[in-house]
mmCIF file of C-alpha atoms in Angstrom:
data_model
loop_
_atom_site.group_PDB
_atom_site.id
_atom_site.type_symbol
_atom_site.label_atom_id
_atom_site.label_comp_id
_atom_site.label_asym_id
_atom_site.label_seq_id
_atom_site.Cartn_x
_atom_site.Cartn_y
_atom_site.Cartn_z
ATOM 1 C CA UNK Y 1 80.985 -66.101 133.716
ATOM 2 C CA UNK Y 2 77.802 -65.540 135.871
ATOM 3 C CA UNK Y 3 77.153 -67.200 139.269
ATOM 4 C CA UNK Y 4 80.619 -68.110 140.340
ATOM 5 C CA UNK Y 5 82.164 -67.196 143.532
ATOM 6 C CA UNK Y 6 85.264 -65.298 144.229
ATOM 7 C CA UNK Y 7 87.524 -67.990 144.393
ATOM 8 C CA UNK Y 8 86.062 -68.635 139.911
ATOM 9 C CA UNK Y 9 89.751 -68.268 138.596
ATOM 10 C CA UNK Y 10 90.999 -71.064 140.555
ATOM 11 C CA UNK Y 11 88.006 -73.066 140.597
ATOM 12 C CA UNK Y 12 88.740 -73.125 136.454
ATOM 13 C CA UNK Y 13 92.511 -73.678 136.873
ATOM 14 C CA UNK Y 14 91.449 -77.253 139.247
ATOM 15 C CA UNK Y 15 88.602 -77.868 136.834
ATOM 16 C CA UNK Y 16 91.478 -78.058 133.750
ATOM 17 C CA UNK Y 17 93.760 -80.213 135.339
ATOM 18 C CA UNK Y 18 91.326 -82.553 136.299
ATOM 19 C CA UNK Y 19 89.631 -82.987 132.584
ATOM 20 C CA UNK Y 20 93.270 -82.723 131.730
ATOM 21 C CA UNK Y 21 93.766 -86.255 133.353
ATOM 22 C CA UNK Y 22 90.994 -87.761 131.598
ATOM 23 C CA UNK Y 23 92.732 -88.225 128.216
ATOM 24 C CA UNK Y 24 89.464 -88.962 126.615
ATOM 25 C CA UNK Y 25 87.947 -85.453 126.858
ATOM 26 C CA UNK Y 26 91.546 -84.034 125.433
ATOM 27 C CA UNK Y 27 91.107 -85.632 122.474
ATOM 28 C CA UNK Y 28 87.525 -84.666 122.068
ATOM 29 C CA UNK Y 29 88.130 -81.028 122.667
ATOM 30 C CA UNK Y 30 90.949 -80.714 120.110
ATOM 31 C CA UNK Y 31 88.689 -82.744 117.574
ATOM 32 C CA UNK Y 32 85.665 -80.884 118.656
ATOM 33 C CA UNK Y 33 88.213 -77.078 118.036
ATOM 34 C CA UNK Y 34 89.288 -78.412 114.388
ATOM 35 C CA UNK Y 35 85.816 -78.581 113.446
ATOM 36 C CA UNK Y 36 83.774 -75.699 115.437
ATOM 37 C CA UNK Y 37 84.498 -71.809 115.613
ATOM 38 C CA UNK Y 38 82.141 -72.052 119.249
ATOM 39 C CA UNK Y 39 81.224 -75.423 120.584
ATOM 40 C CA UNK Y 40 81.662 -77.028 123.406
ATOM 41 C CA UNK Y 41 82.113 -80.068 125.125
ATOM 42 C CA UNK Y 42 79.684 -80.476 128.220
ATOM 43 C CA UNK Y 43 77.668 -82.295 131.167
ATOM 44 C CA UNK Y 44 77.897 -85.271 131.910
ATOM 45 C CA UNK Y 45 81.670 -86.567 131.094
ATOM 46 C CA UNK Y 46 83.029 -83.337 132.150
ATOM 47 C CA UNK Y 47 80.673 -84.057 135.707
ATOM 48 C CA UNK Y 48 81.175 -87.328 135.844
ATOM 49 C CA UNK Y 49 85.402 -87.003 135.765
ATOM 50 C CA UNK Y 50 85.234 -84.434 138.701
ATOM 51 C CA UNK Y 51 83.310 -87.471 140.754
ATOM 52 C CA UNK Y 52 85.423 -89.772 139.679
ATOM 53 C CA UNK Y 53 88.676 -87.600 140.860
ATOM 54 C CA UNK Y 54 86.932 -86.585 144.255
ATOM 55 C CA UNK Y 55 86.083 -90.368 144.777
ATOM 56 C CA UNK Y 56 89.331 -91.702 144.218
ATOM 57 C CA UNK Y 57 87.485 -93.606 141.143
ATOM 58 C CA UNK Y 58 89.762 -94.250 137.219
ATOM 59 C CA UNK Y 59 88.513 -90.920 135.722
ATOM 60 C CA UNK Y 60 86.203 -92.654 132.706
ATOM 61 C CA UNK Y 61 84.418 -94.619 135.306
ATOM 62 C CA UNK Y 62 80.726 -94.348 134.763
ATOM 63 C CA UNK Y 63 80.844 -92.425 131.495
ATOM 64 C CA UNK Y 64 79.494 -94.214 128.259
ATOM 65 C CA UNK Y 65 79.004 -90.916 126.429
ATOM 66 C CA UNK Y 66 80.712 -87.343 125.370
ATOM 67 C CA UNK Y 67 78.641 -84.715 124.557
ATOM 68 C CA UNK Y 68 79.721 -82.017 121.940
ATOM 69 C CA UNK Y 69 77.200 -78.969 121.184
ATOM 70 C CA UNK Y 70 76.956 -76.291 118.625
ATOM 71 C CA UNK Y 71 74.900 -74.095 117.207
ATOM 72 C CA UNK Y 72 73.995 -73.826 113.441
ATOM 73 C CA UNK Y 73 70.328 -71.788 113.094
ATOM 74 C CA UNK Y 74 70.923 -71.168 108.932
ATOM 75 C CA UNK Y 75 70.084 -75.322 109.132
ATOM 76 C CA UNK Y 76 67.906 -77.082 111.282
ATOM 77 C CA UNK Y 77 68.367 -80.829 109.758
ATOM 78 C CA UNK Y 78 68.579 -83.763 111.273
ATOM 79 C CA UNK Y 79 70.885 -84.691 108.720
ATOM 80 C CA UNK Y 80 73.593 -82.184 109.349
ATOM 81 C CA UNK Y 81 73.537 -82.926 112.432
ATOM 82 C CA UNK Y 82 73.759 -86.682 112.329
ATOM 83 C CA UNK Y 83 76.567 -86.179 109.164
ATOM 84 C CA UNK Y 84 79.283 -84.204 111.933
ATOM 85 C CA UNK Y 85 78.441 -86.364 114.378
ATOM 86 C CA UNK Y 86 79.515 -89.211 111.802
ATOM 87 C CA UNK Y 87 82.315 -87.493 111.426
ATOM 88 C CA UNK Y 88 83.713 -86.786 114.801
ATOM 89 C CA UNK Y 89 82.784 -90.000 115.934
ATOM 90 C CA UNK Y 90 85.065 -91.035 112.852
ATOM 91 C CA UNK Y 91 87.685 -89.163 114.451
ATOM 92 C CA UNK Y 92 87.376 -90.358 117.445
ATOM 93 C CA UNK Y 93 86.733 -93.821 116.783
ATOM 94 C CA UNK Y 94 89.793 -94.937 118.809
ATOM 95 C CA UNK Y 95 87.638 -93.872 122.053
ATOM 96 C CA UNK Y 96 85.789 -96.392 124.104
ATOM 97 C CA UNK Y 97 83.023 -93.738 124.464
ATOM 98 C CA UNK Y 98 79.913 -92.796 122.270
ATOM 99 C CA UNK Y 99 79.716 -89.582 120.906
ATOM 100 C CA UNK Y 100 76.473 -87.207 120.956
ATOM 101 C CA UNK Y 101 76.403 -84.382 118.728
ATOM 102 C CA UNK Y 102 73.829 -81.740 119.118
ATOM 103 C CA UNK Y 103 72.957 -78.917 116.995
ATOM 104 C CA UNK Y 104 71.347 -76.605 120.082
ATOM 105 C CA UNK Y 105 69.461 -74.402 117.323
ATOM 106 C CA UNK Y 106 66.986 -77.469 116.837
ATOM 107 C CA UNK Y 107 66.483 -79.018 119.765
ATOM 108 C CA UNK Y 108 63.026 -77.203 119.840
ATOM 109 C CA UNK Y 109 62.275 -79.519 116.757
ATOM 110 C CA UNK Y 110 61.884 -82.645 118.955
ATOM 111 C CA UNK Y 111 61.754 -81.889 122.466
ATOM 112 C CA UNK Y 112 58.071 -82.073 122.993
ATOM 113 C CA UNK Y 113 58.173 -85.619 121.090
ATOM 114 C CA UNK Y 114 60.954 -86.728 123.805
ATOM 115 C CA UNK Y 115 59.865 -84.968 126.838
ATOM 116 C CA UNK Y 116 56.211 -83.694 126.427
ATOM 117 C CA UNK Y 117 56.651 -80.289 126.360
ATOM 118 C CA UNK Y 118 57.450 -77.701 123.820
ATOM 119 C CA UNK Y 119 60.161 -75.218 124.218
ATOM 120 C CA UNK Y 120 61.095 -72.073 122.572
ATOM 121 C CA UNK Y 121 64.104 -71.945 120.376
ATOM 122 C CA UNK Y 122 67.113 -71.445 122.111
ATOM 123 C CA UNK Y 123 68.784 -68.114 120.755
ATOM 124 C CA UNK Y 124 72.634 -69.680 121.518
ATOM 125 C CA UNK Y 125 74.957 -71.992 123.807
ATOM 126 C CA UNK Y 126 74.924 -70.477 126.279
ATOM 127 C CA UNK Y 127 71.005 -70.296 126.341
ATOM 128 C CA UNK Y 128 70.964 -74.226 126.142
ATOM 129 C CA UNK Y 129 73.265 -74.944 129.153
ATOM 130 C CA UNK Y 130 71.358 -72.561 130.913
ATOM 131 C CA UNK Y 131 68.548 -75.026 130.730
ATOM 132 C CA UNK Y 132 70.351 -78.151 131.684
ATOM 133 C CA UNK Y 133 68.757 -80.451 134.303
ATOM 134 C CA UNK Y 134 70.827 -79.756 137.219
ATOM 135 C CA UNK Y 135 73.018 -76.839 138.659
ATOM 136 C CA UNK Y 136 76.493 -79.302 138.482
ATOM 137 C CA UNK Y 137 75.588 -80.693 134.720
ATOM 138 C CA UNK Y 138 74.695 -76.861 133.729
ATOM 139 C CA UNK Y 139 78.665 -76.884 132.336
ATOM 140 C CA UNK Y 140 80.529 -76.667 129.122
ATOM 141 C CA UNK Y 141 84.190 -75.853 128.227
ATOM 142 C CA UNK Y 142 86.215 -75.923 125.096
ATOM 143 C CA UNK Y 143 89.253 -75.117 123.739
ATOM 144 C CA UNK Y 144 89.895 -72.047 121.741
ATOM 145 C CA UNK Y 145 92.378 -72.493 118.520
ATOM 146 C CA UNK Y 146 95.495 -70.435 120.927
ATOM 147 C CA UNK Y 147 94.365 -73.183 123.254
ATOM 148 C CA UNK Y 148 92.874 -71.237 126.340
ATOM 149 C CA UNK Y 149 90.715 -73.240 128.360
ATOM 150 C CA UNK Y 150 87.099 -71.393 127.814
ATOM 151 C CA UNK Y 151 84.771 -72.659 130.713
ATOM 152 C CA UNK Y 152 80.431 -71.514 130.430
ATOM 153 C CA UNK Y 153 78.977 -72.641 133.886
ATOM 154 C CA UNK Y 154 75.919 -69.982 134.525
ATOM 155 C CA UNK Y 155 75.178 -71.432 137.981
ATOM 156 C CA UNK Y 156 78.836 -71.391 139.168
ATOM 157 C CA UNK Y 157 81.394 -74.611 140.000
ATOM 158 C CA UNK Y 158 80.638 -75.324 143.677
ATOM 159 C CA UNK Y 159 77.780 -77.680 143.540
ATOM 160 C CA UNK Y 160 80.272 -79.696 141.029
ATOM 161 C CA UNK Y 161 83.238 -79.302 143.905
ATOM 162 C CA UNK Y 162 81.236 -80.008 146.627
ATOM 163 C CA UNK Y 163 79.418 -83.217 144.477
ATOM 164 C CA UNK Y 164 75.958 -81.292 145.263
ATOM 165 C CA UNK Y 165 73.317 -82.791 142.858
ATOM 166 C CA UNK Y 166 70.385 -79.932 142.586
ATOM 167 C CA UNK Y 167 67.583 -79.480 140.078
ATOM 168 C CA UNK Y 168 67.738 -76.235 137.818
ATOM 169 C CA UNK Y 169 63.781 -76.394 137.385
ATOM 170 C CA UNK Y 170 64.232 -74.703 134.151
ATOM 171 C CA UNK Y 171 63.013 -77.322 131.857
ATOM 172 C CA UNK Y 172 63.500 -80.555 133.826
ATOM 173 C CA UNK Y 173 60.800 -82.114 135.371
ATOM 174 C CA UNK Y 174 60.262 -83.908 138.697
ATOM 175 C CA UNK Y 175 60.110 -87.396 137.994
ATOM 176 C CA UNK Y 176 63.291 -87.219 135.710
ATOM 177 C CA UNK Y 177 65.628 -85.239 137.808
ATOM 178 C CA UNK Y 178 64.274 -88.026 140.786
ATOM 179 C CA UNK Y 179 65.758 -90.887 138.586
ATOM 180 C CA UNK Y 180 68.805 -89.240 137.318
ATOM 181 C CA UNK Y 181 69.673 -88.300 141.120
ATOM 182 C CA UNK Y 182 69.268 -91.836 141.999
ATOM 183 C CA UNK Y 183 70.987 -93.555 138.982
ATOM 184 C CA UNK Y 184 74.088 -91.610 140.035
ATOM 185 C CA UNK Y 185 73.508 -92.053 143.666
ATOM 186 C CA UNK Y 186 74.338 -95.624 142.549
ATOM 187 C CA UNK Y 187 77.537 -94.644 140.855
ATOM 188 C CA UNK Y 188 78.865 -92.058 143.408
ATOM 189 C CA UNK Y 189 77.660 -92.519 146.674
ATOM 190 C CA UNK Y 190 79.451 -89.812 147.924
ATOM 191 C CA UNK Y 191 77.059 -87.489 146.158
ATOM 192 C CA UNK Y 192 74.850 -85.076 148.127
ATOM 193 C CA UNK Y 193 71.271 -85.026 146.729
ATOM 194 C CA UNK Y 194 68.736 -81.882 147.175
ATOM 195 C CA UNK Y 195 65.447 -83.084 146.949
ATOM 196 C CA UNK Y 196 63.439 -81.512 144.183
ATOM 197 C CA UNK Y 197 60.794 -79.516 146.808
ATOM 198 C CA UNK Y 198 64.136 -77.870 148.715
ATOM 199 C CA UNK Y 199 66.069 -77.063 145.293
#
């Protein structure tokens, strides 16, 4: 783990218990290990239950969505992807949540048709989340099959402690980080917003 400070080994241990509270996110992650050898679960809901902890908020407030990742490069179609998302959201169909399944080895396919730009194929995980829109959201864990709690968070966990919202400039661009800032603004006041020119 890159980029955290020295305090990283409890930072994980307080990140666990806290996703460990949000029951939804268990179940996904032991769904998400029966089907993956590396995946993870990531951004938003994992985000979004630390805010709702550190507000004092029920831990699934604000989420509508899970997001699972992994990476298959030996097939790029959409309807792989779309068939395990099928069936995980099968699996989980008890959950009050949608669930977003991404193959990270194709997201090159139709990024440019979503967000005007074209991107080079990313060469794993890791290399996605390193490229998520802000330093907080740049966050995926999973668990592996002896059940240790595997956390990938390149730009460290303090923004996401300290419910810092800051653009990683990587791929995002103004105008969207602007809006996501201020949609959750609306959901967790408490948040602390960098403005794009200072990040």
């Amino acid at each position: 783990m890159n980029g955290l400070n020295k305090d990283v080994n409890s930072q994980i241990e307080i990140l666990e218990t806290i996703l460990n509270l949000n029951e939804n996110i268990e179940k996904v992650l032991k769904v998400s290990q029966l089907e993956f050898d590396h995946y993870y679960v990531g951004a938003g809901s994992l985000v979004q239950t630390v805010w709702n902890y550190l507000s004092g908020y029920p831990l699934s407030y604000g989420i509508s969505d899970i997001d699972i990742i992994y990476f298959d490069d030996k097939d790029l179609t959409k309807e792989k992807e779309e068939m395990i998302e099928q069936k995980l959201a099968s699996s989980l169909s008890d959950l009050p949540l949608e669930i977003d399944v991404k193959n990270e080895a194709r997201v090159h396919l139709w990024y440019k048709k979503k967000f005007g730009k074209d991107i080079n194929p990313y060469q794993s995980l890791e290399d996605a989340i390193n490229s998520w829109p802000t330093t907080a959201t740049a966050l995926g864990v999973r668990r592996e099959t002896n059940g240790e709690f595997k956390v990938y968070a390149p730009y460290g966990l303090n923004d996401l402690f300290s419910m810092t919202v800051r653009a990683n400039k990587l791929l995002i661009s103004r105008d969207i980080y602007e809006a996501k800032a201020a949609k959750w603004v609306n959901l967790w006041p408490k948040l602390t917003v960098i403005p794009w020119e200072n990040g």
